[in-house]
Structures are given as C-alpha cells and as structure tokens.
Amino acid sequence: MSPDAVAAALRAVPRRRFLPLRLRPRAPEDRPLHIGHGQTCSQPSTVADMLRLLDVRPGTRVLDVGAGSGWTTALLGHLVGPSGEVLGVERLPDIAAWGAANVARARMPWAREVPATPGTLGSPRPGGWDRILVSAAADELPTALVDQVAAGGRMVIPVQQRMLVVDVGDHGVAQVSEHGRYAFVPLVTDE
Ligand SMILES: C[S@@+](CC[C@H](N)C(=O)[O-])C[C@H]1O[C@@H](n2cnc3c(N)ncnc32)[C@H](O)[C@@H]1O
C-alpha cells in the first residue's frame, strides 16, 4: 500500500455522505458521531489508523464487520479498486439498509453492505478473506473470525479496547500485535 493511499481514500470518500443530513455539518469533527440505535460513525483518525494497520492492497477481498453507515465499506472499496471485493456486514437491519444505500451511492459495485446473518459472525467465504476489518470491540479474539481470514491474510480488531493486528498463516494465527487503546461499541457475538 502506498504511504498516502489511506489519506487519498479519505479525500475521495468523504465522511459527510455517510451521515444523516442533520449531522453532515459535523463531519469534519474528529470524534465518533451517533447515527441512531446506540451506534456511531467512527472517529476519522481511528478509521485512518485501522486502515493503515490493515494494509489493504488493490485487487484484494475484504470483509468489513460492523459496517454501520457504510463509510468504512466504501473506503475499503476505494482501496481495493474495481478488481477487488468488499463485503460489509451489519447486525442492525435498519442501519444495514441505510448503510447499503450509502455504499450504493458511492458507485463502486465491487463494494456492498448487507445485513449480518443471524447466528453467524462475519461472513464465511471459501478460501477466506484477505483482510478483515472489525469496527466493534470483542471481549476476546473471536475464533470464528480468525477462521475466515485467508492464509497470509490479516485482521484488525479491537479486543477489550486494545487494537490488535492478527496475521494468519497456513495453520491459524501466526502473530498478534497490539497498537494502542481505542473506545468502541461492543461486538455482539451471542445472536
Ligand atoms: C462503530 S459502529 C460503525 C462503524 C462503521 N464501520 C463506520 O464506518 O462508521 C460499529 C457497528 O458494528 C455493529 N455490530 C456490532 N456487532 C456486530 C456483529 N456481530 N456483526 C455485524 N455488525 C455488528 C453495530 O451495530 C454498529 O453499527
């Protein structure tokens, strides 16, 4: 990933397009903004940090867990480009429908947001995902998501508010590194 690919994506996919109308004037604020149902559109500097840690390459396949407003799904769509694929999953149906419309307006048919399948964490895919971004905090590293990362792939996930980079090899987790503390809404894993 070129050093300023994330900065370019943030310029190309403005946050305001993924906020309710009344919140759009507040898009430049570097803080999470409440989008309803107790959920937030993430803080821009946190999104930038996570995307840099994820190291997304053009042409790769990315799963965005906790897609919410669709902003991260569209940012990932910009980073992977037309030869890649991004699937955003969101557990709250109302937010998923609104986020899906936001992503569709970004006109990147290779990126989309869908409602999460009840009882399934993430979205298992044959061969796994090259990258998984998780924008909600888990209590512990979810094995179900680790199993969805392709060999040689990476997941970025907050666990107990510590940002973890999980690199996966041929036989499961190869390395876990910690990258600071961040506040997130909880990842719901028991539905
Ligand atoms: C911080 S918010 C949205 C962040 C979003 N990526 C953005 O661009 O602003 C996290 C979202 O994760 C969702 N969520 C929590 N647990 C989930 C799960 N198990 N599967 C899918 N979405 C989940 C919440 O409903 C919430 O909308």
Short mmCIF file of C-alpha atoms and ligand atoms in Angstrom, two decimals:
data_model
loop_
_atom_site.label_atom_id
_atom_site.label_comp_id
_atom_site.label_asym_id
_atom_site.label_seq_id
_atom_site.Cartn_x
_atom_site.Cartn_y
_atom_site.Cartn_z
CA MET A 1 0.00 0.00 0.00
CA SER A 2 1.47 3.38 -0.93
CA PRO A 3 2.03 5.58 2.14
CA ASP A 4 -0.73 8.03 1.36
CA ALA A 5 -3.29 5.57 -0.09
CA VAL A 6 -5.39 5.89 3.08
CA ALA A 7 -5.22 9.69 3.00
CA ALA A 8 -6.27 9.60 -0.67
CA ALA A 9 -9.19 7.28 0.17
CA LEU A 10 -10.34 9.62 2.96
CA ARG A 11 -10.33 12.52 0.48
CA ALA A 12 -12.13 10.51 -2.22
CA VAL A 13 -14.83 9.10 0.08
CA PRO A 14 -15.98 11.99 2.29
CA ARG A 15 -17.48 11.06 5.64
CA ARG A 16 -20.36 13.54 5.31
CA ARG A 17 -22.02 11.36 2.64
CA PHE A 18 -22.35 8.60 5.24
CA LEU A 19 -24.03 10.71 7.92
CA PRO A 20 -27.70 11.63 8.44
CA LEU A 21 -28.40 15.11 6.98
CA ARG A 22 -28.56 16.80 10.38
CA LEU A 23 -25.05 15.55 11.24
CA ARG A 24 -23.33 16.44 7.98
CA PRO A 25 -22.04 19.83 9.20
CA ARG A 26 -20.22 17.90 11.95
CA ALA A 27 -18.45 15.53 9.54
CA PRO A 28 -15.02 17.21 9.98
CA GLU A 29 -15.08 16.69 13.78
CA ASP A 30 -12.54 14.08 14.81
CA ARG A 31 -14.93 12.21 17.07
CA PRO A 32 -17.48 9.40 16.74
CA LEU A 33 -20.95 10.67 15.78
CA HIS A 34 -24.19 8.98 16.90
CA ILE A 35 -26.19 7.60 13.96
CA GLY A 36 -29.09 6.13 15.99
CA HIS A 37 -29.84 2.76 17.63
CA GLY A 38 -26.97 3.46 20.07
CA GLN A 39 -24.39 3.17 17.28
CA THR A 40 -21.78 5.55 15.87
CA CYS A 41 -19.98 6.55 12.70
CA SER A 42 -16.38 6.01 13.79
CA GLN A 43 -13.85 8.74 14.58
CA PRO A 44 -11.89 9.66 11.40
CA SER A 45 -8.43 9.37 12.99
CA THR A 46 -9.34 5.92 14.34
CA VAL A 47 -10.58 4.81 10.91
CA ALA A 48 -7.33 6.08 9.35
CA ASP A 49 -5.24 4.22 11.96
CA MET A 50 -7.16 0.98 11.39
CA LEU A 51 -6.96 1.20 7.59
CA ARG A 52 -3.20 1.79 7.78
CA LEU A 53 -2.81 -1.22 10.07
CA LEU A 54 -4.95 -3.34 7.73
CA ASP A 55 -2.57 -2.64 4.80
CA VAL A 56 -5.18 -3.14 2.08
CA ARG A 57 -3.88 -3.84 -1.43
CA PRO A 58 -5.66 -3.28 -4.77
CA GLY A 59 -7.44 -6.39 -6.03
CA THR A 60 -7.90 -8.00 -2.62
CA ARG A 61 -11.06 -9.32 -0.90
CA VAL A 62 -12.05 -7.59 2.30
CA LEU A 63 -14.75 -8.25 4.91
CA ASP A 64 -15.94 -5.21 6.93
CA VAL A 65 -17.63 -6.39 10.15
CA GLY A 66 -19.79 -3.70 11.77
CA ALA A 67 -20.24 -1.74 8.54
CA GLY A 68 -22.78 0.67 10.08
CA SER A 69 -23.07 3.83 7.98
CA GLY A 70 -21.12 2.15 5.16
CA TRP A 71 -18.26 4.64 5.35
CA THR A 72 -15.55 2.06 6.05
CA THR A 73 -17.02 -0.29 3.40
CA ALA A 74 -16.75 2.48 0.79
CA LEU A 75 -13.25 3.49 1.96
CA LEU A 76 -12.18 -0.15 1.60
CA GLY A 77 -13.85 -0.21 -1.83
CA HIS A 78 -11.68 2.70 -2.87
CA LEU A 79 -8.54 0.95 -1.57
CA VAL A 80 -9.18 -2.42 -3.28
CA GLY A 81 -10.38 -0.86 -6.56
CA PRO A 82 -12.57 -2.49 -9.24
CA SER A 83 -10.54 -5.73 -9.29
CA GLY A 84 -11.18 -6.27 -5.58
CA GLU A 85 -14.25 -7.08 -3.48
CA VAL A 86 -15.59 -5.65 -0.22
CA LEU A 87 -18.48 -7.05 1.78
CA GLY A 88 -19.75 -5.02 4.75
CA VAL A 89 -21.94 -6.82 7.28
CA GLU A 90 -24.08 -5.00 9.85
CA ARG A 91 -26.23 -6.69 12.53
CA LEU A 92 -28.91 -3.99 12.94
CA PRO A 93 -31.31 -4.27 9.96
CA ASP A 94 -32.32 -0.56 9.86
CA ILE A 95 -28.70 0.61 9.90
CA ALA A 96 -27.74 -2.09 7.37
CA ALA A 97 -30.42 -0.87 4.92
CA TRP A 98 -29.37 2.77 5.30
CA GLY A 99 -25.65 1.88 5.10
CA ALA A 100 -26.27 -0.25 1.99
CA ALA A 101 -27.91 2.74 0.27
CA ASN A 102 -24.99 4.98 1.27
CA VAL A 103 -22.49 2.49 -0.19
CA ALA A 104 -24.55 2.08 -3.38
CA ARG A 105 -24.44 5.87 -3.90
CA ALA A 106 -20.62 5.69 -3.86
CA ARG A 107 -20.88 3.85 -7.21
CA MET A 108 -18.39 1.09 -6.54
CA PRO A 109 -20.29 -2.09 -7.48
CA TRP A 110 -17.45 -4.21 -6.08
CA ALA A 111 -18.31 -2.94 -2.56
CA ARG A 112 -21.64 -3.57 -0.81
CA GLU A 113 -23.21 -3.73 2.62
CA VAL A 114 -25.64 -6.43 3.71
CA PRO A 115 -27.43 -7.35 6.94
CA ALA A 116 -25.47 -9.86 9.05
CA THR A 117 -26.89 -13.39 9.00
CA PRO A 118 -28.38 -14.07 12.47
CA GLY A 119 -26.27 -16.66 14.28
CA THR A 120 -23.25 -16.12 12.01
CA LEU A 121 -20.36 -13.85 12.99
CA GLY A 122 -18.77 -12.30 9.90
CA SER A 123 -19.42 -13.97 6.55
CA PRO A 124 -17.54 -17.21 5.85
CA ARG A 125 -16.16 -17.39 2.32
CA PRO A 126 -14.39 -20.30 0.55
CA GLY A 127 -10.64 -19.62 0.78
CA GLY A 128 -11.21 -16.86 3.33
CA TRP A 129 -10.86 -13.08 3.18
CA ASP A 130 -7.51 -11.40 2.51
CA ARG A 131 -8.36 -8.75 5.08
CA ILE A 132 -11.00 -8.39 7.80
CA LEU A 133 -11.74 -5.06 9.48
CA VAL A 134 -13.80 -5.18 12.68
CA SER A 135 -15.22 -1.85 13.91
CA ALA A 136 -16.70 -3.06 17.21
CA ALA A 137 -14.89 -4.31 20.33
CA ALA A 138 -14.77 -8.03 21.13
CA ASP A 139 -14.27 -9.45 24.65
CA GLU A 140 -11.76 -11.91 23.26
CA LEU A 141 -10.30 -12.73 19.86
CA PRO A 142 -13.22 -14.47 18.05
CA THR A 143 -12.09 -17.81 16.63
CA ALA A 144 -14.98 -17.67 14.15
CA LEU A 145 -13.48 -14.56 12.55
CA VAL A 146 -9.86 -15.81 12.68
CA ASP A 147 -11.10 -18.85 10.73
CA GLN A 148 -12.44 -16.53 7.99
CA VAL A 149 -9.02 -14.92 7.32
CA ALA A 150 -7.19 -16.44 4.33
CA ALA A 151 -3.70 -17.89 4.84
CA GLY A 152 -1.31 -14.94 4.58
CA GLY A 153 -4.13 -12.56 5.45
CA ARG A 154 -4.70 -10.08 8.25
CA MET A 155 -7.46 -8.93 10.59
CA VAL A 156 -7.59 -5.65 12.53
CA ILE A 157 -9.89 -5.87 15.55
CA PRO A 158 -10.31 -4.08 18.89
CA VAL A 159 -10.32 -6.61 21.74
CA GLN A 160 -11.18 -5.16 25.16
CA GLN A 161 -10.46 -1.76 23.55
CA ARG A 162 -6.88 -2.75 22.58
CA MET A 163 -6.32 -2.57 18.82
CA LEU A 164 -4.94 -5.89 17.61
CA VAL A 165 -3.38 -6.81 14.29
CA VAL A 166 -3.83 -10.55 13.74
CA ASP A 167 -1.72 -12.11 11.00
CA VAL A 168 -2.84 -15.54 9.88
CA GLY A 169 -0.61 -18.22 8.37
CA ASP A 170 -1.22 -21.66 6.90
CA HIS A 171 -2.02 -23.09 10.33
CA GLY A 172 -4.02 -20.33 12.01
CA VAL A 173 -2.79 -17.28 13.94
CA ALA A 174 0.85 -16.58 13.11
CA GLN A 175 1.30 -13.33 15.05
CA VAL A 176 -0.74 -10.90 17.16
CA SER A 177 0.49 -7.37 17.81
CA GLU A 178 -1.06 -4.57 19.86
CA HIS A 179 -1.43 -0.97 18.61
CA GLY A 180 -2.87 1.31 21.28
CA ARG A 181 -6.22 1.70 23.02
CA TYR A 182 -9.47 2.84 21.41
CA ALA A 183 -13.10 3.07 22.57
CA PHE A 184 -15.65 1.10 20.50
CA VAL A 185 -19.23 -0.07 20.73
CA PRO A 186 -19.39 -3.80 21.61
CA LEU A 187 -19.16 -6.54 19.01
CA VAL A 188 -22.27 -8.66 19.55
CA THR A 189 -21.30 -12.32 19.31
CA ASP A 190 -24.15 -14.19 21.00
CA GLU A 191 -27.03 -13.96 18.49
C1 LIG B 1 -18.67 1.86 15.36
S1 LIG B 1 -20.10 1.29 14.57
C2 LIG B 1 -19.95 1.53 12.84
C3 LIG B 1 -18.57 1.77 12.23
C4 LIG B 1 -18.61 1.83 10.74
N1 LIG B 1 -17.67 0.89 10.19
C5 LIG B 1 -18.34 3.21 10.17
O1 LIG B 1 -17.93 3.29 9.04
O2 LIG B 1 -18.55 4.20 10.81
C6 LIG B 1 -20.00 -0.47 14.75
C7 LIG B 1 -21.16 -1.26 14.19
O3 LIG B 1 -20.94 -2.65 14.47
C8 LIG B 1 -22.21 -3.26 14.51
N2 LIG B 1 -22.05 -4.61 15.06
C9 LIG B 1 -21.86 -4.98 16.35
N3 LIG B 1 -21.74 -6.32 16.43
C10 LIG B 1 -21.85 -6.81 15.14
C11 LIG B 1 -21.80 -8.11 14.56
N4 LIG B 1 -21.61 -9.19 15.29
N5 LIG B 1 -21.94 -8.22 13.21
C12 LIG B 1 -22.13 -7.12 12.44
N6 LIG B 1 -22.20 -5.86 12.93
C13 LIG B 1 -22.05 -5.71 14.27
C14 LIG B 1 -23.04 -2.28 15.32
O4 LIG B 1 -24.44 -2.49 15.12
C15 LIG B 1 -22.54 -0.93 14.77
O5 LIG B 1 -23.36 -0.42 13.76
#
